[in-house]
Amino acid sequence: MNKSKITEIYYFILSFILLFVFILFYGLAFSLQELSLKLSYTKMSNNQSLIYFWLIFMFLITLSRQIKLKFRSYYPNLILIILGLILMFYFNIFSHNSHSYQLTIKKDTMIYKTENFTNGYITFRTLQLFILVILIPSSLNILRSKKHST
């Protein structure tokens, strides 16, 4: 195996270790299901919440590596893009789940009014924007490296 693959496996294992340390410390008071419900307004199973938090840890680890490497490494850029797209998809679902509804009952009708700008909605849209800003230099560097290799 070459050095870049060994390094990627190392960071993959490191993200699992960080996840289990997080579970150990956070699990003393609450479960990950409760935390994911508070953060995402979505009820998740244990496995779903594990995958969700693992994706976040893996994204943060890869992002910190790429900042240190100035977004010049190909494989971490690719991993960062894939994780960013998956997290943007999750955050899009969570932002739709974080709407608040107001029910108005009149004589013959019931009217649901949706409030789009709840705290959860704003948080998830901001996180999506943050990830999108990070994905732009990552994508540009992958395109540059492909142009130089051909």
PDB file of N, CA and C in Angstrom, residues 59-60 63 67 88 124-136:
ATOM      1  N   PHE A  59     -15.892  14.722   8.462  1.00  0.00           N
ATOM      2  CA  PHE A  59     -15.824  15.963   7.697  1.00  0.00           C
ATOM      3  C   PHE A  59     -14.907  16.970   8.390  1.00  0.00           C
ATOM      4  N   LEU A  60     -15.042  17.113   9.698  1.00  0.00           N
ATOM      5  CA  LEU A  60     -14.214  18.078  10.430  1.00  0.00           C
ATOM      6  C   LEU A  60     -12.737  17.688  10.425  1.00  0.00           C
ATOM      7  N   LEU A  63     -11.489  18.328   6.893  1.00  0.00           N
ATOM      8  CA  LEU A  63     -11.385  19.773   6.682  1.00  0.00           C
ATOM      9  C   LEU A  63     -10.148  20.342   7.367  1.00  0.00           C
ATOM     10  N   ILE A  67      -7.095  22.181   5.404  1.00  0.00           N
ATOM     11  CA  ILE A  67      -6.643  23.538   5.717  1.00  0.00           C
ATOM     12  C   ILE A  67      -5.143  23.529   5.942  1.00  0.00           C
ATOM     13  N   MET A  88     -24.713  18.036   3.221  1.00  0.00           N
ATOM     14  CA  MET A  88     -25.655  19.019   2.675  1.00  0.00           C
ATOM     15  C   MET A  88     -27.028  18.393   2.460  1.00  0.00           C
ATOM     16  N   PHE A 124     -29.362  25.171   9.985  1.00  0.00           N
ATOM     17  CA  PHE A 124     -29.047  24.195   8.944  1.00  0.00           C
ATOM     18  C   PHE A 124     -28.753  24.861   7.607  1.00  0.00           C
ATOM     19  N   ARG A 125     -29.412  25.947   7.303  1.00  0.00           N
ATOM     20  CA  ARG A 125     -29.100  26.670   6.064  1.00  0.00           C
ATOM     21  C   ARG A 125     -27.713  27.309   6.150  1.00  0.00           C
ATOM     22  N   THR A 126     -27.344  27.799   7.324  1.00  0.00           N
ATOM     23  CA  THR A 126     -26.012  28.367   7.511  1.00  0.00           C
ATOM     24  C   THR A 126     -24.946  27.283   7.375  1.00  0.00           C
ATOM     25  N   LEU A 127     -25.204  26.104   7.937  1.00  0.00           N
ATOM     26  CA  LEU A 127     -24.257  24.992   7.797  1.00  0.00           C
ATOM     27  C   LEU A 127     -24.126  24.562   6.340  1.00  0.00           C
ATOM     28  N   GLN A 128     -25.226  24.565   5.612  1.00  0.00           N
ATOM     29  CA  GLN A 128     -25.146  24.234   4.192  1.00  0.00           C
ATOM     30  C   GLN A 128     -24.305  25.260   3.431  1.00  0.00           C
ATOM     31  N   LEU A 129     -24.487  26.511   3.750  1.00  0.00           N
ATOM     32  CA  LEU A 129     -23.688  27.556   3.108  1.00  0.00           C
ATOM     33  C   LEU A 129     -22.209  27.414   3.448  1.00  0.00           C
ATOM     34  N   PHE A 130     -21.912  27.103   4.714  1.00  0.00           N
ATOM     35  CA  PHE A 130     -20.531  26.881   5.154  1.00  0.00           C
ATOM     36  C   PHE A 130     -19.896  25.724   4.381  1.00  0.00           C
ATOM     37  N   ILE A 131     -20.620  24.627   4.244  1.00  0.00           N
ATOM     38  CA  ILE A 131     -20.095  23.467   3.516  1.00  0.00           C
ATOM     39  C   ILE A 131     -19.915  23.804   2.047  1.00  0.00           C
ATOM     40  N   LEU A 132     -20.852  24.546   1.468  1.00  0.00           N
ATOM     41  CA  LEU A 132     -20.732  24.931   0.066  1.00  0.00           C
ATOM     42  C   LEU A 132     -19.498  25.797  -0.170  1.00  0.00           C
ATOM     43  N   VAL A 133     -19.228  26.726   0.736  1.00  0.00           N
ATOM     44  CA  VAL A 133     -18.031  27.570   0.621  1.00  0.00           C
ATOM     45  C   VAL A 133     -16.765  26.718   0.698  1.00  0.00           C
ATOM     46  N   ILE A 134     -16.781  25.686   1.521  1.00  0.00           N
ATOM     47  CA  ILE A 134     -15.617  24.796   1.642  1.00  0.00           C
ATOM     48  C   ILE A 134     -15.463  23.928   0.394  1.00  0.00           C
ATOM     49  N   LEU A 135     -16.591  23.496  -0.187  1.00  0.00           N
ATOM     50  CA  LEU A 135     -16.524  22.614  -1.347  1.00  0.00           C
ATOM     51  C   LEU A 135     -16.012  23.317  -2.601  1.00  0.00           C
ATOM     52  N   ILE A 136     -16.181  24.608  -2.690  1.00  0.00           N
ATOM     53  CA  ILE A 136     -15.733  25.337  -3.889  1.00  0.00           C
ATOM     54  C   ILE A 136     -14.220  25.245  -4.075  1.00  0.00           C
TER      55      ILE A 136
END
